[in-house]
């Protein structure tokens, strides 16, 4: 089945009626349904499906590794996300296998399609969790104790979904099987619109990370508490929201976002006792992101002091600049007739794997230029071109 047909098959899974778009999160019902769907689809192509220690799914064409050509992406989404971020790479991988099989091609090298778990960090906060665990980039105890917004730990959710969280952690055997990794992904900005090209090869991912700011003050009555008597944590939180924009703008090319802010108890007629917010900051260059966060943290402490509040700040994840393997990039671009190279501000499992194995990315044009929102899109013709291009590069790599 074509990539577009496969996307149609999962169109109804995990729709979010409240937010719009899709909410498919690690170990929830929608993600479980997608895991089953993927396994069935891969088995129909004759692939042997297994789940590794970290809940990543592998579908092997022939005997597993070493030096395998591996392609794939993820099936989880951000809250209220689009249909393409993640699934496009998975369905294109399945389509590419079918294209190669229909030609009578058989890979000389071991070959696998992989689905990484919790790429967005949409439930447990840390992005690329499956690939971070596999490569040892996150401590297994820390990962197991990550909590979702309802206080459920990763270990509890994984166990409920039938995985063994005690086995989570660095998996050198699985890593050693990967010779090269190629991830196809919908483009998440305007890059390919501006370049006038349906497909590009990834060049770099900018440094990025997530920080939690937890403000605490005194919960109180909205009508009975005079302004001068308040210790309202929403005030320093608001200062952080405004200052993040100011500081990012001043860098020229930085991005800083507060997309999640949680007041507790969250009553219209109550001063909050605590406010938590999460900063997502990304600036090209290795030190600049943390420099911005240090400056913002100073402002957060001053604003908290001024309101008689406290603030705790914690780094939840950080990734340095990724430069994809230049030789592999040249080969990918050449095989695809000289398609352009494109840097990105979006993180990917490919970025985590790039520290360990030669890794490349292909992007497919997104005519809305919008991502992490329901308006994310790709035209059928571009999806088709992407899958065919992926088949071409995988055939070259696995010969
Ligand atoms: C994933 O798309 C991210 O960059 O947050
Ligand atoms: Mn994403
Ligand atoms: Mn993605």
Short mmCIF file of C-alpha atoms and ligand atoms in Angstrom, two decimals:
data_model
loop_
_atom_site.label_atom_id
_atom_site.label_comp_id
_atom_site.label_asym_id
_atom_site.label_seq_id
_atom_site.Cartn_x
_atom_site.Cartn_y
_atom_site.Cartn_z
CA UNK A 1 0.00 0.00 0.00
CA UNK A 2 1.21 3.52 -0.76
CA UNK A 3 2.28 5.91 1.99
CA UNK A 4 -0.87 7.98 1.38
CA UNK A 5 -3.08 4.88 1.64
CA UNK A 6 -1.35 3.89 4.87
CA UNK A 7 -1.88 7.38 6.33
CA UNK A 8 -5.57 7.07 5.40
CA UNK A 9 -5.76 3.80 7.34
CA UNK A 10 -4.72 5.52 10.59
CA UNK A 11 -6.61 8.74 9.95
CA UNK A 12 -9.17 8.03 12.67
CA UNK A 13 -6.75 6.87 15.38
CA UNK A 14 -6.16 9.24 18.29
CA UNK A 15 -8.15 12.20 17.06
CA UNK A 16 -8.38 14.86 19.76
CA UNK A 17 -11.91 16.29 19.74
CA UNK A 18 -11.03 18.99 22.27
CA UNK A 19 -7.78 20.35 20.85
CA UNK A 20 -8.26 19.35 17.23
CA UNK A 21 -5.69 17.22 15.42
CA UNK A 22 -4.24 14.14 17.09
CA UNK A 23 -3.12 13.25 20.61
CA UNK A 24 -1.23 9.96 20.43
CA UNK A 25 0.99 9.54 23.46
CA UNK A 26 3.40 6.90 24.68
CA UNK A 27 1.55 3.87 26.04
CA UNK A 28 -1.94 5.31 25.66
CA UNK A 29 -4.76 3.55 23.78
CA UNK A 30 -4.22 5.40 20.47
CA UNK A 31 -0.49 4.74 20.44
CA UNK A 32 -1.14 1.08 21.32
CA UNK A 33 -3.54 0.82 18.38
CA UNK A 34 -0.90 2.31 16.08
CA UNK A 35 1.71 -0.16 17.37
CA UNK A 36 -0.60 -3.08 16.53
CA UNK A 37 -1.42 -1.57 13.14
CA UNK A 38 2.29 -1.10 12.34
CA UNK A 39 3.14 -4.68 13.32
CA UNK A 40 0.35 -6.07 11.12
CA UNK A 41 1.35 -3.91 8.17
CA UNK A 42 5.03 -4.87 8.51
CA UNK A 43 4.18 -8.57 8.83
CA UNK A 44 2.12 -8.39 5.64
CA UNK A 45 5.34 -7.30 3.90
CA UNK A 46 7.06 -10.37 5.34
CA UNK A 47 9.04 -8.39 7.94
CA UNK A 48 9.78 -9.94 11.35
CA UNK A 49 8.56 -7.66 14.13
CA UNK A 50 10.16 -7.38 17.56
CA UNK A 51 10.07 -4.81 20.37
CA UNK A 52 13.38 -3.89 21.98
CA UNK A 53 14.11 -3.30 25.69
CA UNK A 54 13.01 0.34 25.39
CA UNK A 55 9.66 -0.22 23.64
CA UNK A 56 11.01 0.71 20.21
CA UNK A 57 9.57 -1.54 17.47
CA UNK A 58 11.82 -3.14 14.84
CA UNK A 59 10.59 -4.78 11.64
CA UNK A 60 13.38 -6.79 10.02
CA UNK A 61 13.58 -7.65 6.35
CA UNK A 62 15.83 -10.70 6.46
CA UNK A 63 18.23 -11.51 9.29
CA UNK A 64 18.77 -8.74 11.90
CA UNK A 65 22.05 -6.69 11.93
CA UNK A 66 24.94 -5.98 12.21
CA UNK A 67 25.61 -3.03 9.86
CA UNK A 68 21.92 -2.80 9.00
CA UNK A 69 20.34 -0.08 6.93
CA UNK A 70 17.61 1.24 9.21
CA UNK A 71 14.82 3.68 8.43
CA UNK A 72 11.77 4.86 10.34
CA UNK A 73 10.43 7.53 12.65
CA UNK A 74 7.75 7.70 15.36
CA UNK A 75 3.98 7.30 15.77
CA UNK A 76 3.37 9.45 18.88
CA UNK A 77 2.33 13.09 18.56
CA UNK A 78 2.38 16.35 20.45
CA UNK A 79 -0.95 17.18 22.15
CA UNK A 80 -3.28 18.20 19.30
CA UNK A 81 -0.64 17.59 16.64
CA UNK A 82 -0.81 17.02 12.90
CA UNK A 83 -1.17 13.79 10.94
CA UNK A 84 2.32 13.76 9.41
CA UNK A 85 4.95 14.49 12.10
CA UNK A 86 6.26 10.98 12.75
CA UNK A 87 3.74 8.81 10.87
CA UNK A 88 4.95 10.12 7.48
CA UNK A 89 8.40 8.60 8.11
CA UNK A 90 6.87 5.29 9.19
CA UNK A 91 4.42 4.92 6.30
CA UNK A 92 7.05 6.05 3.78
CA UNK A 93 9.40 3.37 5.13
CA UNK A 94 6.72 0.68 4.65
CA UNK A 95 5.91 2.03 1.18
CA UNK A 96 9.63 2.04 0.31
CA UNK A 97 9.96 -1.62 1.32
CA UNK A 98 6.99 -2.51 -0.89
CA UNK A 99 8.40 -0.51 -3.81
CA UNK A 100 11.71 -2.40 -3.51
CA UNK A 101 9.96 -5.75 -3.15
CA UNK A 102 7.78 -5.11 -6.22
CA UNK A 103 10.94 -4.51 -8.25
CA UNK A 104 12.26 -7.86 -7.06
CA UNK A 105 15.02 -6.12 -5.07
CA UNK A 106 16.40 -7.90 -2.01
CA UNK A 107 18.77 -6.02 0.31
CA UNK A 108 22.27 -7.42 0.56
CA UNK A 109 22.75 -5.77 3.96
CA UNK A 110 20.45 -6.38 6.93
CA UNK A 111 17.51 -4.00 6.77
CA UNK A 112 14.94 -2.76 9.29
CA UNK A 113 12.10 -0.31 9.75
CA UNK A 114 12.04 1.15 13.27
CA UNK A 115 9.36 3.00 15.25
CA UNK A 116 10.83 4.95 18.16
CA UNK A 117 8.82 5.41 21.37
CA UNK A 118 7.79 8.84 22.79
CA UNK A 119 9.68 11.02 20.29
CA UNK A 120 7.75 14.17 21.16
CA UNK A 121 7.97 13.89 24.91
CA UNK A 122 4.28 14.74 24.68
CA UNK A 123 3.40 12.63 27.71
CA UNK A 124 6.55 12.34 29.85
CA UNK A 125 8.29 15.60 28.91
CA UNK A 126 11.62 14.33 27.56
CA UNK A 127 11.74 14.15 23.76
CA UNK A 128 13.28 11.23 21.82
CA UNK A 129 12.93 9.02 24.88
CA UNK A 130 13.15 5.71 22.97
CA UNK A 131 16.34 6.67 21.14
CA UNK A 132 17.83 8.38 24.22
CA UNK A 133 17.27 5.23 26.29
CA UNK A 134 18.65 2.98 23.56
CA UNK A 135 21.83 5.04 23.17
CA UNK A 136 22.25 5.62 26.91
CA UNK A 137 21.68 9.38 26.52
CA UNK A 138 19.28 9.33 29.47
CA UNK A 139 19.68 7.48 32.75
CA UNK A 140 17.17 4.62 32.98
CA UNK A 141 16.18 5.39 36.60
CA UNK A 142 15.48 9.00 35.71
CA UNK A 143 13.42 7.91 32.70
CA UNK A 144 11.41 5.38 34.72
CA UNK A 145 10.46 8.06 37.24
CA UNK A 146 9.34 10.69 34.70
CA UNK A 147 5.69 11.58 35.32
CA UNK A 148 2.86 12.47 32.98
CA UNK A 149 0.48 15.36 33.81
CA UNK A 150 -1.69 12.95 35.85
CA UNK A 151 1.26 11.83 37.98
CA UNK A 152 1.58 8.41 36.31
CA UNK A 153 5.23 7.39 36.00
CA UNK A 154 6.76 6.14 32.77
CA UNK A 155 7.44 2.85 34.56
CA UNK A 156 3.76 2.49 35.54
CA UNK A 157 2.45 3.42 32.08
CA UNK A 158 4.92 1.13 30.32
CA UNK A 159 4.10 -1.81 32.60
CA UNK A 160 0.38 -1.27 32.06
CA UNK A 161 0.97 -1.37 28.29
CA UNK A 162 2.77 -4.71 28.63
CA UNK A 163 6.43 -3.58 28.62
CA UNK A 164 9.01 -4.36 31.29
CA UNK A 165 10.36 -1.00 32.54
CA UNK A 166 13.10 -2.78 34.51
CA UNK A 167 14.72 -3.61 31.17
CA UNK A 168 14.76 0.06 30.04
CA UNK A 169 18.25 1.47 29.53
CA UNK A 170 21.27 1.56 27.25
CA UNK A 171 20.95 -1.19 24.65
CA UNK A 172 24.36 -1.62 22.98
CA UNK A 173 23.18 -4.78 21.17
CA UNK A 174 20.40 -2.93 19.34
CA UNK A 175 22.65 0.05 18.68
CA UNK A 176 25.39 -2.19 17.26
CA UNK A 177 22.97 -3.57 14.69
CA UNK A 178 22.51 -0.15 13.06
CA UNK A 179 24.97 0.60 10.26
CA UNK A 180 23.21 3.66 8.89
CA UNK A 181 19.97 5.38 9.84
CA UNK A 182 17.75 7.38 7.50
CA UNK A 183 14.67 9.22 8.80
CA UNK A 184 12.14 10.76 6.44
CA UNK A 185 10.06 13.51 8.03
CA UNK A 186 7.51 16.12 7.06
CA UNK A 187 9.21 19.51 6.96
CA UNK A 188 8.13 21.57 9.95
CA UNK A 189 8.67 25.06 8.61
CA UNK A 190 8.72 27.03 5.36
CA UNK A 191 12.12 25.82 4.15
CA UNK A 192 10.93 23.74 1.22
CA UNK A 193 8.23 26.24 0.22
CA UNK A 194 10.92 28.89 -0.08
CA UNK A 195 13.30 26.54 -1.92
CA UNK A 196 10.53 25.43 -4.32
CA UNK A 197 11.48 21.78 -3.86
CA UNK A 198 9.32 18.84 -2.76
CA UNK A 199 12.19 17.09 -0.98
CA UNK A 200 15.41 18.07 0.81
CA UNK A 201 18.26 16.38 2.64
CA UNK A 202 18.79 17.38 6.29
CA UNK A 203 22.00 19.24 7.09
CA UNK A 204 21.84 20.29 10.77
CA UNK A 205 19.55 20.45 13.81
CA UNK A 206 19.98 23.49 16.03
CA UNK A 207 20.83 23.13 19.73
CA UNK A 208 17.67 22.90 21.81
CA UNK A 209 16.32 22.01 25.22
CA UNK A 210 13.48 22.15 27.72
CA UNK A 211 13.44 23.75 31.17
CA UNK A 212 10.84 23.61 33.93
CA UNK A 213 10.20 26.75 35.98
CA UNK A 214 8.20 26.08 39.17
CA UNK A 215 6.97 29.21 40.97
CA UNK A 216 5.37 29.02 44.40
CA UNK A 217 3.53 31.75 46.30
CA UNK A 218 0.44 31.94 48.48
CA UNK A 219 -2.92 30.77 47.21
CA UNK A 220 -5.66 33.16 48.32
CA UNK A 221 -9.04 34.76 47.63
CA UNK A 222 -9.30 36.85 44.45
CA UNK A 223 -11.70 39.33 46.04
CA UNK A 224 -10.60 39.53 49.65
CA UNK A 225 -6.83 39.83 49.12
CA UNK A 226 -5.57 43.38 48.49
CA UNK A 227 -3.01 43.70 45.69
CA UNK A 228 -0.30 44.76 48.15
CA UNK A 229 -0.86 41.62 50.24
CA UNK A 230 -0.39 39.13 47.41
CA UNK A 231 2.33 36.58 46.63
CA UNK A 232 0.98 35.60 43.23
CA UNK A 233 3.25 33.21 41.30
CA UNK A 234 1.46 34.13 38.07
CA UNK A 235 3.30 37.49 38.11
CA UNK A 236 6.87 36.14 37.80
CA UNK A 237 5.54 33.47 35.41
CA UNK A 238 4.14 36.20 33.18
CA UNK A 239 7.48 38.02 33.33
CA UNK A 240 9.23 34.85 32.11
CA UNK A 241 6.79 34.51 29.19
CA UNK A 242 7.44 38.10 28.09
CA UNK A 243 11.19 38.01 28.78
CA UNK A 244 11.65 34.75 26.83
CA UNK A 245 10.32 36.47 23.73
CA UNK A 246 12.41 39.59 24.37
CA UNK A 247 15.67 37.69 24.89
CA UNK A 248 15.09 35.36 21.94
CA UNK A 249 14.33 38.28 19.66
CA UNK A 250 17.54 39.99 20.78
CA UNK A 251 19.61 36.99 19.66
CA UNK A 252 18.47 37.51 16.08
CA UNK A 253 18.00 33.82 15.28
CA UNK A 254 16.92 32.24 18.58
CA UNK A 255 13.53 30.77 19.44
CA UNK A 256 11.99 30.56 22.91
CA UNK A 257 8.53 29.24 23.61
CA UNK A 258 6.32 28.73 26.63
CA UNK A 259 3.61 26.45 25.29
CA UNK A 260 2.60 24.94 28.60
CA UNK A 261 1.78 26.77 31.82
CA UNK A 262 -0.12 25.16 34.69
CA UNK A 263 -1.53 27.20 37.57
CA UNK A 264 -2.60 25.30 40.66
CA UNK A 265 -5.39 25.11 41.77
CA UNK A 266 -6.56 26.84 38.60
CA UNK A 267 -9.68 28.62 39.82
CA UNK A 268 -10.86 31.86 38.22
CA UNK A 269 -11.52 33.40 41.65
CA UNK A 270 -8.36 32.11 43.34
CA UNK A 271 -4.80 33.46 43.36
CA UNK A 272 -2.69 30.48 42.32
CA UNK A 273 -0.47 28.89 44.96
CA UNK A 274 1.92 27.51 42.33
CA UNK A 275 2.55 28.01 38.62
CA UNK A 276 4.65 25.64 36.58
CA UNK A 277 5.77 26.50 33.07
CA UNK A 278 8.00 24.84 30.54
CA UNK A 279 10.44 26.75 28.37
CA UNK A 280 11.50 25.33 24.99
CA UNK A 281 14.59 27.25 23.82
CA UNK A 282 16.60 26.74 20.62
CA UNK A 283 19.44 28.85 19.19
CA UNK A 284 22.00 27.91 16.52
CA UNK A 285 25.46 27.49 18.09
CA UNK A 286 26.35 25.30 21.03
CA UNK A 287 26.46 27.67 24.01
CA UNK A 288 23.89 30.29 23.12
CA UNK A 289 20.79 28.37 24.20
CA UNK A 290 22.08 27.80 27.73
CA UNK A 291 23.30 31.42 27.89
CA UNK A 292 19.78 32.64 27.13
CA UNK A 293 18.33 30.27 29.73
CA UNK A 294 20.82 31.50 32.36
CA UNK A 295 19.81 35.11 31.69
CA UNK A 296 16.11 34.22 31.79
CA UNK A 297 16.62 32.29 35.03
CA UNK A 298 18.14 35.41 36.61
CA UNK A 299 15.12 37.46 35.54
CA UNK A 300 12.76 34.77 36.88
CA UNK A 301 14.45 34.88 40.30
CA UNK A 302 14.27 38.69 40.43
CA UNK A 303 10.59 38.66 39.45
CA UNK A 304 9.83 35.93 42.01
CA UNK A 305 11.63 37.90 44.77
CA UNK A 306 9.73 41.06 43.90
CA UNK A 307 6.42 39.22 44.44
CA UNK A 308 7.57 37.36 47.56
CA UNK A 309 7.53 34.06 45.67
CA UNK A 310 10.05 31.27 45.15
CA UNK A 311 11.22 29.68 41.91
CA UNK A 312 12.94 26.39 41.13
CA UNK A 313 14.40 25.87 37.66
CA UNK A 314 15.42 22.49 36.22
CA UNK A 315 16.82 21.46 32.85
CA UNK A 316 14.71 18.53 31.61
CA UNK A 317 16.51 17.85 28.33
CA UNK A 318 19.21 19.35 26.15
CA UNK A 319 20.66 18.48 22.75
CA UNK A 320 23.69 20.13 21.18
CA UNK A 321 23.85 21.06 17.51
CA UNK A 322 23.66 18.02 15.24
CA UNK A 323 25.48 17.97 11.91
CA UNK A 324 24.37 15.03 9.80
CA UNK A 325 27.11 12.93 8.22
CA UNK A 326 28.43 15.13 5.33
CA UNK A 327 29.46 12.20 3.10
CA UNK A 328 26.09 10.52 3.50
CA UNK A 329 24.35 13.85 2.86
CA UNK A 330 26.19 14.24 -0.45
CA UNK A 331 25.29 10.72 -1.48
CA UNK A 332 21.61 11.16 -0.58
CA UNK A 333 21.39 14.43 -2.46
CA UNK A 334 23.17 12.96 -5.50
CA UNK A 335 20.91 9.89 -5.64
CA UNK A 336 17.89 12.20 -5.52
CA UNK A 337 19.08 14.30 -8.45
CA UNK A 338 20.68 17.10 -6.47
CA UNK A 339 17.87 18.03 -4.06
CA UNK A 340 18.80 20.90 -1.69
CA UNK A 341 20.10 20.61 1.86
CA UNK A 342 18.08 22.10 4.70
CA UNK A 343 18.85 22.93 8.34
CA UNK A 344 16.05 22.51 10.87
CA UNK A 345 14.95 23.85 14.23
CA UNK A 346 13.05 20.62 14.98
CA UNK A 347 14.48 17.72 16.97
CA UNK A 348 14.42 14.10 15.76
CA UNK A 349 15.49 10.60 16.83
CA UNK A 350 17.92 10.86 13.89
CA UNK A 351 19.61 13.66 15.84
CA UNK A 352 20.15 11.36 18.82
CA UNK A 353 21.45 8.50 16.67
CA UNK A 354 23.77 10.84 14.73
CA UNK A 355 26.20 10.81 17.68
CA UNK A 356 26.66 7.05 17.17
CA UNK A 357 26.11 6.05 13.53
CA UNK A 358 26.08 7.75 10.12
CA UNK A 359 22.64 9.28 9.95
CA UNK A 360 20.71 11.20 7.33
CA UNK A 361 17.31 12.82 6.98
CA UNK A 362 14.94 13.51 4.12
CA UNK A 363 12.29 16.22 4.46
CA UNK A 364 9.03 16.36 2.51
CA UNK A 365 7.51 19.77 1.73
CA UNK A 366 4.76 21.05 4.02
CA UNK A 367 2.71 23.60 2.02
CA UNK A 368 1.24 25.23 5.13
CA UNK A 369 4.64 25.70 6.78
CA UNK A 370 2.82 24.80 10.03
CA UNK A 371 3.66 21.87 12.29
CA UNK A 372 2.78 20.65 15.80
CA UNK A 373 -0.72 21.83 14.92
CA UNK A 374 -3.63 20.34 12.97
CA UNK A 375 -2.80 22.45 9.87
CA UNK A 376 0.42 20.47 9.25
CA UNK A 377 0.15 19.01 5.73
CA UNK A 378 1.82 17.32 2.78
CA UNK A 379 0.38 16.94 -0.73
CA UNK A 380 -0.19 13.37 -1.97
CA UNK A 381 2.25 13.91 -4.87
CA UNK A 382 4.99 15.06 -2.49
CA UNK A 383 4.34 12.14 -0.14
CA UNK A 384 4.65 9.82 -3.13
CA UNK A 385 7.88 11.49 -4.28
CA UNK A 386 9.27 11.21 -0.75
CA UNK A 387 8.51 7.48 -0.50
CA UNK A 388 10.00 6.81 -3.94
CA UNK A 389 13.07 8.87 -3.05
CA UNK A 390 13.42 6.98 0.21
CA UNK A 391 13.17 3.65 -1.66
CA UNK A 392 15.91 4.82 -4.03
CA UNK A 393 18.36 5.80 -1.28
CA UNK A 394 17.62 2.66 0.77
CA UNK A 395 18.24 0.50 -2.27
CA UNK A 396 21.62 2.17 -2.84
CA UNK A 397 22.57 1.90 0.84
CA UNK A 398 21.55 -1.73 1.25
CA UNK A 399 23.20 -3.04 -1.90
C1 LIG B 1 9.98 17.77 17.73
O1 LIG B 1 9.37 17.93 16.65
C2 LIG B 1 10.56 18.93 18.36
O2 LIG B 1 11.50 19.48 17.82
O3 LIG B 1 10.03 19.36 19.38
MN1 LIG B 2 7.43 16.88 16.36
MN1 LIG B 3 8.77 14.15 14.52
#
